[in-house]
mmCIF file of C-alpha atoms in Angstrom:
data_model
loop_
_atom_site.group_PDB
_atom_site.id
_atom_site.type_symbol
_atom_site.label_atom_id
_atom_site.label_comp_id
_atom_site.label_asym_id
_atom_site.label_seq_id
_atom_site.Cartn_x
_atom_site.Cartn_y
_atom_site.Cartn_z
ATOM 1 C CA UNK I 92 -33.987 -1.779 32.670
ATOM 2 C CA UNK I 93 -30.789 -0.243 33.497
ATOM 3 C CA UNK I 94 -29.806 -3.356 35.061
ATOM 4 C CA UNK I 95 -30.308 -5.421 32.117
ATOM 5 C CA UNK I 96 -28.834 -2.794 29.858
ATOM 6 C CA UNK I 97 -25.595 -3.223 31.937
ATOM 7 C CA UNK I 98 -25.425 -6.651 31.470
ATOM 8 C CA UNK I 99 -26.167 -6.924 28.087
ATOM 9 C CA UNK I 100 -22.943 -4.158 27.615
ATOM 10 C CA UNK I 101 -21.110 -6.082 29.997
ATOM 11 C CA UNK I 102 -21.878 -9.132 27.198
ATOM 12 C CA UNK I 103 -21.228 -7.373 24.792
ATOM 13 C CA UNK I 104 -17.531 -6.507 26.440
ATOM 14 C CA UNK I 105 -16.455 -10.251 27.153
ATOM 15 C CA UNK I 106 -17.834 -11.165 23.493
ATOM 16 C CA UNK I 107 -15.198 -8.520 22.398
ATOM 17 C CA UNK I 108 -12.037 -8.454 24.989
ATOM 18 C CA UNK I 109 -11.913 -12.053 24.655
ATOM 19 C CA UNK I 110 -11.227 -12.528 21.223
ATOM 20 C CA UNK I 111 -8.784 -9.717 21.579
ATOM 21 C CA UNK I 112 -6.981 -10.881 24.378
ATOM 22 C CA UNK I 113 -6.912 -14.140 22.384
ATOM 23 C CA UNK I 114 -5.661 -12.381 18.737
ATOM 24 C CA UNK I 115 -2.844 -10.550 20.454
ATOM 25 C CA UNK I 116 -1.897 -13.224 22.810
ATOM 26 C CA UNK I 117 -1.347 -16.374 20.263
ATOM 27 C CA UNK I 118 1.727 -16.478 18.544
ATOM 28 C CA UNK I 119 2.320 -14.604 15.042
ATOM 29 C CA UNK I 120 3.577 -16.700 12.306
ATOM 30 C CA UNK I 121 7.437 -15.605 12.016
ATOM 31 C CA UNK I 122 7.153 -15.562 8.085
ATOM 32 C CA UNK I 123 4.055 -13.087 8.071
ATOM 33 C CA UNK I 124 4.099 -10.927 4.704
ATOM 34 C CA UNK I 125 3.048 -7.367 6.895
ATOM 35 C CA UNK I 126 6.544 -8.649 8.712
ATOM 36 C CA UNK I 127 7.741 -6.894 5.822
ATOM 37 C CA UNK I 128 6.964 -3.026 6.823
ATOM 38 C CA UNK I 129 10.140 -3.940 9.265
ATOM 39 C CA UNK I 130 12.091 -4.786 6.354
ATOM 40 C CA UNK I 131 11.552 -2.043 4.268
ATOM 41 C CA UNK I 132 11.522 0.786 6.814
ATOM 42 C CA UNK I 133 14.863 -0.708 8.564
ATOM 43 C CA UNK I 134 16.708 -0.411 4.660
ATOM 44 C CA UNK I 135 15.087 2.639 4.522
ATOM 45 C CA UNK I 136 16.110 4.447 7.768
ATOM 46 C CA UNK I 137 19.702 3.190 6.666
ATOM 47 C CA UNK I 138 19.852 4.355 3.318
ATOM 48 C CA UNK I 139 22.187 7.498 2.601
ATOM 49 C CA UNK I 140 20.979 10.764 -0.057
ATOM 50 C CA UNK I 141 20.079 11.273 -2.577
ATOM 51 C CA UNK I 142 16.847 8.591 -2.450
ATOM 52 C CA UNK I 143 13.963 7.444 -3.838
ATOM 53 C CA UNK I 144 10.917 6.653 -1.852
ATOM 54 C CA UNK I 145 8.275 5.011 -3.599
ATOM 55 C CA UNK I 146 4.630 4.586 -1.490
ATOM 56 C CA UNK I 147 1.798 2.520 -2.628
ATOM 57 C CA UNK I 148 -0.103 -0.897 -1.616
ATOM 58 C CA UNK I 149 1.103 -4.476 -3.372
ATOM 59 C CA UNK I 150 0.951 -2.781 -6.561
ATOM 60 C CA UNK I 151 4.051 -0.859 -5.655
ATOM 61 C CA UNK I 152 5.688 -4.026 -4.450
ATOM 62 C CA UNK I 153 5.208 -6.610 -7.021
ATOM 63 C CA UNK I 154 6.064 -3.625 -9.680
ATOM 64 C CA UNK I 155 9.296 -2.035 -8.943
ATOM 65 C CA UNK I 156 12.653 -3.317 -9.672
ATOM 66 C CA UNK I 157 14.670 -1.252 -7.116
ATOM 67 C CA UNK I 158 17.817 -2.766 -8.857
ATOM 68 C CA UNK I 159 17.176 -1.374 -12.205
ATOM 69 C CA UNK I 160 15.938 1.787 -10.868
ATOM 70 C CA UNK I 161 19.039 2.368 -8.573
ATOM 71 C CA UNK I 162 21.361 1.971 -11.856
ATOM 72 C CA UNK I 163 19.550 3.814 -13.943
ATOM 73 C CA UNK I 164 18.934 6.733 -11.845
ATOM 74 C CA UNK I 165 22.015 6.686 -9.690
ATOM 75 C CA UNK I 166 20.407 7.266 -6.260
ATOM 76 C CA UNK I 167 19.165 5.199 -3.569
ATOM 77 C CA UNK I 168 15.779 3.740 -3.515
ATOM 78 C CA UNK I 169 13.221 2.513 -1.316
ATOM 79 C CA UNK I 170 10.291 0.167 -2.128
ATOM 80 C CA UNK I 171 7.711 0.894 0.617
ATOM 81 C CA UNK I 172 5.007 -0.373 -0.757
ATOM 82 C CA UNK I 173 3.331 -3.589 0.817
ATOM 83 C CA UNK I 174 -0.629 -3.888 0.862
ATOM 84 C CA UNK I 175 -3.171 -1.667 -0.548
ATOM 85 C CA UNK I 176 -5.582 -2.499 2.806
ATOM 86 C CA UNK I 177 -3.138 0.038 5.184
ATOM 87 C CA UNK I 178 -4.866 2.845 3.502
ATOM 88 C CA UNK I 179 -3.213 6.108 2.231
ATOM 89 C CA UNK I 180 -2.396 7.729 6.061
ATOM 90 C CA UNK I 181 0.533 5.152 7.407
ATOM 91 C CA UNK I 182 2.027 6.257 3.813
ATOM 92 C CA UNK I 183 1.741 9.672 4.096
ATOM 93 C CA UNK I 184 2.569 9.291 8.061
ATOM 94 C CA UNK I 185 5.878 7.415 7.392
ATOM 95 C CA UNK I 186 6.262 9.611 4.499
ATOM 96 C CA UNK I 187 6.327 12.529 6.395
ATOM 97 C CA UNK I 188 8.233 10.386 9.634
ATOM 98 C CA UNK I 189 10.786 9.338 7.434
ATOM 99 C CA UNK I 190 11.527 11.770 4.335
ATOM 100 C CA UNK I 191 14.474 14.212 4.009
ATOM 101 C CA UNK I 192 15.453 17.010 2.158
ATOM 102 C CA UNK I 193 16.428 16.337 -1.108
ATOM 103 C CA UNK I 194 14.312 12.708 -1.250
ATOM 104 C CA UNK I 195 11.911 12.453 -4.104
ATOM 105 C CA UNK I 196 8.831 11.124 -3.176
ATOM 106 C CA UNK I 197 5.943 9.021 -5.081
ATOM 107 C CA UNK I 198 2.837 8.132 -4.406
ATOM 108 C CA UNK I 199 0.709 5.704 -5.582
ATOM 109 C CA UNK I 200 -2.589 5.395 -4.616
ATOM 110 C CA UNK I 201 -5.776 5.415 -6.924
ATOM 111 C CA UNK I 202 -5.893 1.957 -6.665
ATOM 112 C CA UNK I 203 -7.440 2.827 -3.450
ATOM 113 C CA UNK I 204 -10.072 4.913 -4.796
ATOM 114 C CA UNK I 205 -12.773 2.827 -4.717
ATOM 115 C CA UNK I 206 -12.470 2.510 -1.367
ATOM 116 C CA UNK I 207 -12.922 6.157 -0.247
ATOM 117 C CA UNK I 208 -11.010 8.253 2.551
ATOM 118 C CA UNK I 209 -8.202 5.739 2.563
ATOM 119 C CA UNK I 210 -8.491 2.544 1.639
ATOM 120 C CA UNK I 211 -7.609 1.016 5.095
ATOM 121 C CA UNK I 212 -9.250 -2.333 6.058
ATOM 122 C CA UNK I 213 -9.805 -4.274 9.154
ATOM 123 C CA UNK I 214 -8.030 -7.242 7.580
ATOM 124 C CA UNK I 215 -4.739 -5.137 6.987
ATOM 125 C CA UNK I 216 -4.394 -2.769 9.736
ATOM 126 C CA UNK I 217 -4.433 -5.397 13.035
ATOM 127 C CA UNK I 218 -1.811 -7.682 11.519
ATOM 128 C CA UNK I 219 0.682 -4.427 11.330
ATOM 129 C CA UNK I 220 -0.645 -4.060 14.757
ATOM 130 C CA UNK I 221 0.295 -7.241 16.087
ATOM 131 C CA UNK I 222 3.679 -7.616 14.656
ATOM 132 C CA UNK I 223 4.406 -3.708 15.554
ATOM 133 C CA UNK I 224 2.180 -2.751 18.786
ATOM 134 C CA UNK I 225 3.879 0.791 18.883
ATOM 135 C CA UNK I 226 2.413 1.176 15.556
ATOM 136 C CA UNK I 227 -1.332 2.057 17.133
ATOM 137 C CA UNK I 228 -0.518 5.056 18.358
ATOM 138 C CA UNK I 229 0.448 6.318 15.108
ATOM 139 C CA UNK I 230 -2.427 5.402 13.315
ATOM 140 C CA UNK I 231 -4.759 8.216 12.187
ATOM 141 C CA UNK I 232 -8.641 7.765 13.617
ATOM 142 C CA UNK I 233 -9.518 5.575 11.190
ATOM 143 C CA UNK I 234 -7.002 3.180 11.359
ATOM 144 C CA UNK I 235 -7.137 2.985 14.370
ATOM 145 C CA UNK I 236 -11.091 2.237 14.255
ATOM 146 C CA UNK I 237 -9.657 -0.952 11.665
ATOM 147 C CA UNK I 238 -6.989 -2.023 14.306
ATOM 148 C CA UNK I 239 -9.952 -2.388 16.639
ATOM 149 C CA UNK I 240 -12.592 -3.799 14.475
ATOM 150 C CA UNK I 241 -10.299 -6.172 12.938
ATOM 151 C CA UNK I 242 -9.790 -8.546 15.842
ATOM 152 C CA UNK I 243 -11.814 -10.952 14.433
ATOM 153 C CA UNK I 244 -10.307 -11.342 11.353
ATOM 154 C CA UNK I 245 -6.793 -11.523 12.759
ATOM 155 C CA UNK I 246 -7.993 -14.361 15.624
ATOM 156 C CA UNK I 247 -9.161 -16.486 12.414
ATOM 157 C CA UNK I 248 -5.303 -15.634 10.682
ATOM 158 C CA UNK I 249 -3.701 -16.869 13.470
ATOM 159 C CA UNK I 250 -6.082 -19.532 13.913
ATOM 160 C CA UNK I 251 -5.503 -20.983 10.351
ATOM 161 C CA UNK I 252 -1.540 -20.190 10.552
ATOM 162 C CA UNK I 253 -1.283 -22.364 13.963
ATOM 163 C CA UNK I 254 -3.783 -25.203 11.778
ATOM 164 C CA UNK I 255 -1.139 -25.075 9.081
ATOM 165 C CA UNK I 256 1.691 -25.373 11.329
ATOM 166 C CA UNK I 257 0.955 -28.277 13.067
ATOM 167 C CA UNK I 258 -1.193 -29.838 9.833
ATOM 168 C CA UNK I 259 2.245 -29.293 7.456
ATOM 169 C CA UNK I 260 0.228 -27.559 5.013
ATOM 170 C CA UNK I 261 2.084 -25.675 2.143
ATOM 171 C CA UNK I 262 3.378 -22.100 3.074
ATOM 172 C CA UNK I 263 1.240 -19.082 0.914
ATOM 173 C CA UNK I 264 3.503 -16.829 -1.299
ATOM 174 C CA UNK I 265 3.328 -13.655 0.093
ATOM 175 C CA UNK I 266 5.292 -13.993 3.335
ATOM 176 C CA UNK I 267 8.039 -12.180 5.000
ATOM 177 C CA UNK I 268 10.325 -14.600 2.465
ATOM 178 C CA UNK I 269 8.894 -13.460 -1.099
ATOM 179 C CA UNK I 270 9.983 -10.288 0.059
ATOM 180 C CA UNK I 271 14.423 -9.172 -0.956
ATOM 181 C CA UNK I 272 16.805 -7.125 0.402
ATOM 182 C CA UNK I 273 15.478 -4.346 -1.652
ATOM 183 C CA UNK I 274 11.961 -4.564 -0.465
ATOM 184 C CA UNK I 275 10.888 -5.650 -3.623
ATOM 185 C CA UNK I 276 8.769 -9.179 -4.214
ATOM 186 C CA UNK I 277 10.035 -12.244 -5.727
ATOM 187 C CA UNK I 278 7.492 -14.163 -7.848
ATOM 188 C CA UNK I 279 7.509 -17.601 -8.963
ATOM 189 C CA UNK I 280 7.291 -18.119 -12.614
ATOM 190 C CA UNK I 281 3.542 -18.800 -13.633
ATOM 191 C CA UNK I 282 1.110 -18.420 -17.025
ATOM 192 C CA UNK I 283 0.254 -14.975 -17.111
ATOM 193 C CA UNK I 284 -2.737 -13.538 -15.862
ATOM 194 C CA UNK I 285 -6.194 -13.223 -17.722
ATOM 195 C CA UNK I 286 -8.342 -10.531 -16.800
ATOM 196 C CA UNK I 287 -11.784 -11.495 -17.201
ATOM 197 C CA UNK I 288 -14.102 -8.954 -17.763
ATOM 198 C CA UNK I 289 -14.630 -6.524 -20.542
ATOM 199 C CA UNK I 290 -13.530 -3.019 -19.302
ATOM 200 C CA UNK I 291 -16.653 -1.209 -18.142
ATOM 201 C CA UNK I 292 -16.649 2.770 -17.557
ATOM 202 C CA UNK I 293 -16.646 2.933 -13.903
ATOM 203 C CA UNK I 294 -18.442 6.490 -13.420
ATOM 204 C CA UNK I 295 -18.315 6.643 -9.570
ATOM 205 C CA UNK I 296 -16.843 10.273 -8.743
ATOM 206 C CA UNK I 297 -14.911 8.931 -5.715
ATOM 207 C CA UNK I 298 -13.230 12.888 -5.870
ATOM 208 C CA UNK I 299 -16.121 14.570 -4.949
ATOM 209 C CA UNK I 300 -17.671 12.041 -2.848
ATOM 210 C CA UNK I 301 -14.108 12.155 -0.556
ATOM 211 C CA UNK I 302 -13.132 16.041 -1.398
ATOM 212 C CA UNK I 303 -12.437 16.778 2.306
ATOM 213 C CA UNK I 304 -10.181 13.835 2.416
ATOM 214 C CA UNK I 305 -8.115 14.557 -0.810
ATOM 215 C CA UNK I 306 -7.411 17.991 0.555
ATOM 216 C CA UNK I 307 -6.079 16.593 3.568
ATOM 217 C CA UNK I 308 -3.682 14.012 1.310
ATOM 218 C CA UNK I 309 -2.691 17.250 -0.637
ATOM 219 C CA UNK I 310 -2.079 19.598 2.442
ATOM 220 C CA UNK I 311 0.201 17.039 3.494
ATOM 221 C CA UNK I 312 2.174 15.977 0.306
ATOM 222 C CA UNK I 313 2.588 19.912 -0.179
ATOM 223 C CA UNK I 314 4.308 19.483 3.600
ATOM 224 C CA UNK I 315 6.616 17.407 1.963
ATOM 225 C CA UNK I 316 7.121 19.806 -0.629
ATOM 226 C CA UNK I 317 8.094 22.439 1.796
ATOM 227 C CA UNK I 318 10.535 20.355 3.671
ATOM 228 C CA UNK I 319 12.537 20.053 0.517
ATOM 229 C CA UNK I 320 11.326 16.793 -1.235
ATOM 230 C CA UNK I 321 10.041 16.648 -4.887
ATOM 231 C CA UNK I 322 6.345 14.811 -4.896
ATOM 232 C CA UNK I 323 4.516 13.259 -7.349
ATOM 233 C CA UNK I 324 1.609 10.867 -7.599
ATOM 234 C CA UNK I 325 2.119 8.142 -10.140
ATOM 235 C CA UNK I 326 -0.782 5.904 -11.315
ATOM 236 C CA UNK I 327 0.128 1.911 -10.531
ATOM 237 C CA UNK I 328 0.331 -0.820 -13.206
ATOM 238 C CA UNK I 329 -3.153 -1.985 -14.247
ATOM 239 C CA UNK I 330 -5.058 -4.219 -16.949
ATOM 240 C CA UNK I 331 -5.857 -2.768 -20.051
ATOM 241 C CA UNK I 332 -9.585 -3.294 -19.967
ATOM 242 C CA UNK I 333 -8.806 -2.338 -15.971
ATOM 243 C CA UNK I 334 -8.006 1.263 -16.861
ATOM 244 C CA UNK I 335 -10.502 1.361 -19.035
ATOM 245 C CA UNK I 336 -13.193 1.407 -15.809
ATOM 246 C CA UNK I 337 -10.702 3.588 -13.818
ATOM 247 C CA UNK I 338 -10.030 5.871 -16.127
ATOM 248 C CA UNK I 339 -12.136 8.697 -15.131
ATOM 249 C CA UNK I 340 -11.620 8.273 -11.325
ATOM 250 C CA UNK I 341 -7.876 8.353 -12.229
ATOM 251 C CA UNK I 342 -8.282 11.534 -14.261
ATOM 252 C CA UNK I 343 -10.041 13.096 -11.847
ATOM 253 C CA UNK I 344 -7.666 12.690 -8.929
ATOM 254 C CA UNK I 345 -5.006 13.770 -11.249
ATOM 255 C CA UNK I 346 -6.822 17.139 -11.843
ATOM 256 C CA UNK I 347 -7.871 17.630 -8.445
ATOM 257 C CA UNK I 348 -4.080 17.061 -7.243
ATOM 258 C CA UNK I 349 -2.942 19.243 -9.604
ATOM 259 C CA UNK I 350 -5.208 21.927 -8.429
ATOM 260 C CA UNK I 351 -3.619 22.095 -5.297
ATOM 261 C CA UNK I 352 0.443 21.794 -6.552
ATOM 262 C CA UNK I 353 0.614 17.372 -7.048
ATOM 263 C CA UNK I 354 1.717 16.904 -10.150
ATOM 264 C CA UNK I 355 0.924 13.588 -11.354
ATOM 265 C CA UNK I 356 4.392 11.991 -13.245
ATOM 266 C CA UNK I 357 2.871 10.187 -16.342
ATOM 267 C CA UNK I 358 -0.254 9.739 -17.506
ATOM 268 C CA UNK I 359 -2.388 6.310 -16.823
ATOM 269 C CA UNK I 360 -2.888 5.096 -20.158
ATOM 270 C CA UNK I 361 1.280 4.504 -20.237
ATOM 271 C CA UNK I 362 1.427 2.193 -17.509
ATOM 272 C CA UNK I 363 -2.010 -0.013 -18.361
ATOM 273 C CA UNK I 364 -0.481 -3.217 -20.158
ATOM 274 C CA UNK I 365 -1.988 -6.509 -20.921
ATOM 275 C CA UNK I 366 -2.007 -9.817 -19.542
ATOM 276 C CA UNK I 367 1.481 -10.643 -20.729
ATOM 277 C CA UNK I 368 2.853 -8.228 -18.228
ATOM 278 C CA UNK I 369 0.616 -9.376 -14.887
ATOM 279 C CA UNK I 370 0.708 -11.772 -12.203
ATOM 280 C CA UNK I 371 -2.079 -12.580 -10.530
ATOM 281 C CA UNK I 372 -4.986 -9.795 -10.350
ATOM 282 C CA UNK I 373 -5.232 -6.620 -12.848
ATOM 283 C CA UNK I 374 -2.614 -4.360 -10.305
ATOM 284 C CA UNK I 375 -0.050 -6.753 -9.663
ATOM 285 C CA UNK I 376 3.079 -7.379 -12.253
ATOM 286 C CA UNK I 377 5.058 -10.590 -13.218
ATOM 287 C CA UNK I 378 9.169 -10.107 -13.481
ATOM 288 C CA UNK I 379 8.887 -8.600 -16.595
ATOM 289 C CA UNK I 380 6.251 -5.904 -15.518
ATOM 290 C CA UNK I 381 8.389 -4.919 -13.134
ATOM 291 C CA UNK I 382 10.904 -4.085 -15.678
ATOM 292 C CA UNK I 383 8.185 -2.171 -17.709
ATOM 293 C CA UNK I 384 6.899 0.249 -14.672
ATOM 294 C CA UNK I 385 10.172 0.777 -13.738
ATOM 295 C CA UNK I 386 11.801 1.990 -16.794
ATOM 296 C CA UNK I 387 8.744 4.318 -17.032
ATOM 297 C CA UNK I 388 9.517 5.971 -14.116
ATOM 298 C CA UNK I 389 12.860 6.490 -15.150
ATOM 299 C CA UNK I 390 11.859 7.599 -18.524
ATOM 300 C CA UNK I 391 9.904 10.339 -16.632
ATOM 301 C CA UNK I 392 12.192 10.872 -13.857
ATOM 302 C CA UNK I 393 15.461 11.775 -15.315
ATOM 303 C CA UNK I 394 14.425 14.864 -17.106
ATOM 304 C CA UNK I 395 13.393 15.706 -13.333
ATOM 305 C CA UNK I 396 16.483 14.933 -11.718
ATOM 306 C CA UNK I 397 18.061 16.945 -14.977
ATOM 307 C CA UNK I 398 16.567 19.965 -14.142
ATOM 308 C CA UNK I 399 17.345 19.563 -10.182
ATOM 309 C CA UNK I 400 21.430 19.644 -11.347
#
């Protein structure tokens, strides 16, 4: 029994290390969109004080306009957000990695919510891997659990992206090129999104059922706090009927933040907008969006930076 146990594990292994050696070993496609986090954090590490440091998944990068932002507000800032799918620790990691005293520092990231303790996925978390192998050993437990686990999907990726290279096949828009010099995403002109459902109460309590976890993601936004930053939470850009099913969720995590010193900047209903002002799902906004969310935050930032003077 023992015998066949061992081969059955030693099965098991080659099934696995194959595909892995295979994943890691064919070429990435130079134009990959988590190419990006090199962009952003390379600006960022360059970037003189006072800053701006804005976390989040895609909804963060489709909806800031760094540009407008750096006018209005006179300081420097940083658009770090990229995908949703790297979960809530690399932020708060390269939050806490790469903030200074003096930085102000928001996060967004109920759009994770329904994912619980995170939000980090298997289909995110190996490509950052593979561009950036250092990365690993940064990665909290879990993440590191979605590096591993995700070999699979990333040998398919690179799979297709070697098809398309060699079959000519039109390049996808979010690539290391949609992304500017400010970290922020440029999107082709399109109709405007339709959401298509009709706004259903969501009553999940993802708070309670990931308590442990939130405390954690306060404990270490309070860190920031006590190196010198100012930190806030900020709800992303969603669909009107959207933050209609969110809207307890996102109430809740506001409360429970506050509870423990995160002050949330605005309140959701202010940044839920209609289709007009989306792209292409109920978190992600067109040009003009962009404008919106980020004149919001400077609507609620400068009486901040006011009362720093």
């Amino acid at each position: 029994m023992n015998k066949f146990l061992k081969y059955i594990l030693l099965l098991v292994l080659f099934a696995y290390i194959l595909p892995a050696i295979l994943a890691f070993s064919l070429p990435s496609n130079p134009n990959g969109y988590y190419k990006g986090y090199e962009l952003k954090y390379n600006r960022l590490d360059t970037m003189k004080s006072p800053r701006l440091l804005i976390f989040g998944g895609s909804e963060i990068a489709l909806a800031i306009n760094t540009r407008l932002l750096q006018d209005s507000l006179k300081m420097n800032v940083a658009n770090l957000g990229l995908h949703a799918g790297l979960g809530v620790d690399l932020n708060l990691n390269d939050a806490l990695k790469h903030s200074r005293k003096g930085d102000i520092v928001l996060f967004s990231f109920s759009s994770f919510l329904g994912s619980g303790q995170g939000g980090s996925d298997a289909f995110s978390i190996p490509y950052l891997v593979d561009y950036f192998p250092s990365k690993f050993f940064e990665l909290s437990r879990q993440n590191k659990i979605c590096a591993v686990c995700g070999v699979f999907p990333l040998l398919k990726g690179k799979i297709n992206y070697l098809k398309s290279k060699w079959g000519g096949e039109a390049t996808q828009f979010y690539t290391l090129k949609s992304i500017d010099e400010y970290g922020d995403i440029i999107k082709p002109q399109r109709e405007p999104y339709v959401y298509p459902g009709k706004g259903k109460v969501d009553s999940t309590d993802y708070v309670t059922n990931n308590t442990s976890y939130l405390t954690s993601v306060a404990d270490r936004m309070n860190t920031l706090k006590k190196r010198g930053c100012i930190v806030y939470i900020i709800p992303s850009v969603r669909h009107l009927l959207r933050y209609q099913s969110d809207r307890l969720a996102i109430e809740r995590l506001a409360d429970f933040m506050k509870e423990r010193g995160i002050e949330q900047l605005f309140d959701a209903k202010e940044s839920a907008v209609s289709n007009d002002l989306l792209y292409d799902n109920p978190y992600h906004t067109n040009n003009e969006g962009a404008v919106f969310y980020s004149n919001l935050i400077v609507k609620y930032l400068n009486p901040v930076l006011s009362a720093q003077q």
